[in-house]
Each structure stands twice: as structure tokens, then as C-alpha cells.
Amino acid sequence: MTAEQLRSQIAALAQQITGKPLDSRLADWLNTEHGPLSDSFRQLQATCEAGVHDGWLCNREGGGIRYGRIFKPADDLQGFSVDVVDMESIAGPQHVHPGGEIDLVMPLSDGAQFDGHGAGWVVYGPGSQHAPTVTGGRALVLYLLPAGQIQFLQGAAG
């Protein structure tokens, strides 16, 4: 599995969601069409797990969290940036999503949750904020940010 394969997978998904508001309806649609039992979910998770294993994903570490921006915003990604984090029972830095955030939660441990959600999609609307938190074990989280926008609070770097 390669970064190019991941980019192709994300580009196909991004094309399907372009222009849709980042809200609970989008989360419902993603979980119906690309949820944990779908081929697209399984393929994304397999590619992300391989990328972490092979070292081209989550190749930075800070505060006990492995992370990395794998793709900057681009036309083929419909203007989204793509980041992946590898977290185990930890809270990340508080931040704001100026344009919203779309998260794909991929638990690696039984019972692992991201912000109270198990495997699947979570969508945060424009202007929302949180301290991303994984409980109950280890999870990978892939997130799409419109125009790559994120604002860390309280002096956190990003």
C-alpha cells in the first residue's frame, strides 16, 4: 500500500462529498455509504494501517500522539487537506475548525473510541472546537480539513 493509493481513495471520496455542508446529515450519509461494514472503509483502514506500519503515515510524534499531514489541500482532493493521527487513550490539543472537520475513526483496539464515537465517521461543523480524545485503547483517525484550516488554542502548535 502506498501514499498514492491513499490519495486516490480520498480523492474518490472527496468528489462525492464536495459541496455538501459539514453537518450531521453528512455524517449520516458517510456512515451509511462508507461505514465500517463497507469496502471503502475497509480499504481506507487497510491503507492507513499499512502506512503507519511502513512509516509514511504518522511519522511525527508530540505529546504521546503520532501524527502527520500526508496531503496538503489540492484540487483533486476538493480542497481538503488530509491528516492521520495515531492515538492511544489520550487527549490531543484543543483546536478550532474554521471550515469544519471530517473524521474517519478506525479503532485498532476493541472498544477504542474517538470523542465518544467508535468506528465510522464524525463530522464537526464550521467554527466547532474540541480536544480530540481517544479512550478505551488505540485508534487511527484520518481527518479532512477544508483548505487545511485548523487553529490550535492555548499555544499548541500545529
C-alpha positions as a Python dict, from the first residue, in 0.01 Angstrom:
ca = {
    (1, 'M'): (0, 0, 0),
    (2, 'T'): (126, 346, -87),
    (3, 'A'): (56, 714, -28),
    (4, 'E'): (-62, 733, -389),
    (5, 'Q'): (-324, 466, -319),
    (6, 'L'): (-445, 660, -15),
    (7, 'R'): (-463, 979, -221),
    (8, 'S'): (-669, 803, -487),
    (9, 'Q'): (-908, 664, -224),
    (10, 'I'): (-951, 1006, -60),
    (11, 'A'): (-992, 1184, -397),
    (12, 'A'): (-1277, 949, -492),
    (13, 'L'): (-1447, 1009, -157),
    (14, 'A'): (-1389, 1386, -165),
    (15, 'Q'): (-1553, 1407, -507),
    (16, 'Q'): (-1868, 1251, -359),
    (17, 'I'): (-1889, 1498, -69),
    (18, 'T'): (-1782, 1820, -238),
    (19, 'G'): (-2031, 2099, -185),
    (20, 'K'): (-2218, 1920, 95),
    (21, 'P'): (-2249, 2108, 425),
    (22, 'L'): (-2032, 1971, 705),
    (23, 'D'): (-2310, 1868, 944),
    (24, 'S'): (-2485, 1566, 1097),
    (25, 'R'): (-2654, 1481, 765),
    (26, 'L'): (-2311, 1439, 606),
    (27, 'A'): (-2202, 1217, 895),
    (28, 'D'): (-2516, 1005, 850),
    (29, 'W'): (-2455, 978, 475),
    (30, 'L'): (-2089, 884, 521),
    (31, 'N'): (-2177, 620, 780),
    (32, 'T'): (-2444, 476, 551),
    (33, 'E'): (-2242, 479, 229),
    (34, 'H'): (-1887, 437, 364),
    (35, 'G'): (-1939, 298, 716),
    (36, 'P'): (-1740, 28, 894),
    (37, 'L'): (-1900, -258, 701),
    (38, 'S'): (-1828, -106, 360),
    (39, 'D'): (-1546, -193, 124),
    (40, 'S'): (-1439, 172, 111),
    (41, 'F'): (-1397, 186, 491),
    (42, 'R'): (-1203, -140, 499),
    (43, 'Q'): (-978, -23, 215),
    (44, 'L'): (-908, 313, 381),
    (45, 'Q'): (-830, 142, 712),
    (46, 'A'): (-601, -115, 547),
    (47, 'T'): (-412, 159, 363),
    (48, 'C'): (-376, 370, 678),
    (49, 'E'): (-261, 75, 889),
    (50, 'A'): (-4, -17, 622),
    (51, 'G'): (112, 346, 604),
    (52, 'V'): (169, 361, 980),
    (53, 'H'): (347, 26, 974),
    (54, 'D'): (566, 129, 678),
    (55, 'G'): (643, 471, 827),
    (56, 'W'): (493, 706, 567),
    (57, 'L'): (192, 790, 787),
    (58, 'C'): (206, 934, 1140),
    (59, 'N'): (581, 984, 1112),
    (60, 'R'): (594, 1265, 1368),
    (61, 'E'): (536, 1249, 1741),
    (62, 'G'): (447, 1503, 2004),
    (63, 'G'): (285, 1475, 2344),
    (64, 'G'): (237, 1100, 2306),
    (65, 'I'): (50, 1133, 1975),
    (66, 'R'): (185, 1017, 1641),
    (67, 'Y'): (61, 1233, 1355),
    (68, 'G'): (127, 1375, 1013),
    (69, 'R'): (-27, 1578, 733),
    (70, 'I'): (1, 1343, 439),
    (71, 'F'): (-160, 1574, 179),
    (72, 'K'): (-195, 1950, 160),
    (73, 'P'): (-518, 2093, 16),
    (74, 'A'): (-538, 2021, -356),
    (75, 'D'): (-784, 2030, -644),
    (76, 'D'): (-802, 1651, -674),
    (77, 'L'): (-888, 1638, -301),
    (78, 'Q'): (-1160, 1903, -349),
    (79, 'G'): (-958, 2148, -139),
    (80, 'F'): (-924, 1922, 164),
    (81, 'S'): (-600, 1853, 345),
    (82, 'V'): (-554, 1501, 483),
    (83, 'D'): (-400, 1424, 822),
    (84, 'V'): (-380, 1098, 1015),
    (85, 'V'): (-321, 1061, 1389),
    (86, 'D'): (-239, 751, 1592),
    (87, 'M'): (-366, 794, 1948),
    (88, 'E'): (-393, 562, 2246),
    (89, 'S'): (-606, 664, 2546),
    (90, 'I'): (-501, 1029, 2526),
    (91, 'A'): (-640, 1377, 2463),
    (92, 'G'): (-489, 1596, 2197),
    (93, 'P'): (-460, 1975, 2188),
    (94, 'Q'): (-772, 2192, 2190),
    (95, 'H'): (-838, 2340, 1847),
    (96, 'V'): (-1096, 2515, 1630),
    (97, 'H'): (-1216, 2404, 1286),
    (98, 'P'): (-1278, 2728, 1090),
    (99, 'G'): (-1429, 2535, 796),
    (100, 'G'): (-1526, 2220, 984),
    (101, 'E'): (-1361, 1877, 1006),
    (102, 'I'): (-1450, 1531, 875),
    (103, 'D'): (-1304, 1241, 1078),
    (104, 'L'): (-1275, 874, 993),
    (105, 'V'): (-1239, 677, 1318),
    (106, 'M'): (-1054, 346, 1282),
    (107, 'P'): (-1021, 167, 1618),
    (108, 'L'): (-719, -60, 1649),
    (109, 'S'): (-824, -184, 1995),
    (110, 'D'): (-1163, -333, 2078),
    (111, 'G'): (-1366, -60, 2244),
    (112, 'A'): (-1145, 231, 2138),
    (113, 'Q'): (-1344, 548, 2075),
    (114, 'F'): (-1268, 893, 1938),
    (115, 'D'): (-1465, 1169, 2111),
    (116, 'G'): (-1715, 905, 2223),
    (117, 'H'): (-1755, 751, 1875),
    (118, 'G'): (-1649, 405, 1765),
    (119, 'A'): (-1562, 302, 1409),
    (120, 'G'): (-1710, 531, 1147),
    (121, 'W'): (-1739, 895, 1051),
    (122, 'V'): (-1771, 1204, 1271),
    (123, 'V'): (-1834, 1549, 1123),
    (124, 'Y'): (-1770, 1878, 1302),
    (125, 'G'): (-1926, 2189, 1153),
    (126, 'P'): (-1754, 2519, 1075),
    (127, 'G'): (-1641, 2704, 1387),
    (128, 'S'): (-1658, 2395, 1608),
    (129, 'Q'): (-1382, 2308, 1850),
    (130, 'H'): (-1267, 2017, 2063),
    (131, 'A'): (-974, 1848, 2231),
    (132, 'P'): (-962, 1525, 2027),
    (133, 'T'): (-970, 1235, 2269),
    (134, 'V'): (-923, 863, 2224),
    (135, 'T'): (-1045, 642, 2510),
    (136, 'G'): (-1051, 267, 2559),
    (137, 'G'): (-741, 185, 2359),
    (138, 'R'): (-573, 278, 2034),
    (139, 'A'): (-726, 428, 1719),
    (140, 'L'): (-619, 584, 1394),
    (141, 'V'): (-814, 892, 1292),
    (142, 'L'): (-798, 1031, 940),
    (143, 'Y'): (-924, 1384, 913),
    (144, 'L'): (-1014, 1606, 624),
    (145, 'L'): (-989, 1982, 675),
    (146, 'P'): (-1139, 2226, 423),
    (147, 'A'): (-849, 2437, 289),
    (148, 'G'): (-631, 2273, 558),
    (149, 'Q'): (-765, 2516, 818),
    (150, 'I'): (-712, 2444, 1185),
    (151, 'Q'): (-641, 2679, 1476),
    (152, 'F'): (-476, 2539, 1786),
    (153, 'L'): (-560, 2709, 2115),
    (154, 'Q'): (-350, 2785, 2423),
    (155, 'G'): (-18, 2796, 2243),
    (156, 'A'): (-44, 2447, 2091),
    (157, 'A'): (149, 2401, 1768),
    (158, 'G'): (4, 2253, 1452),
}
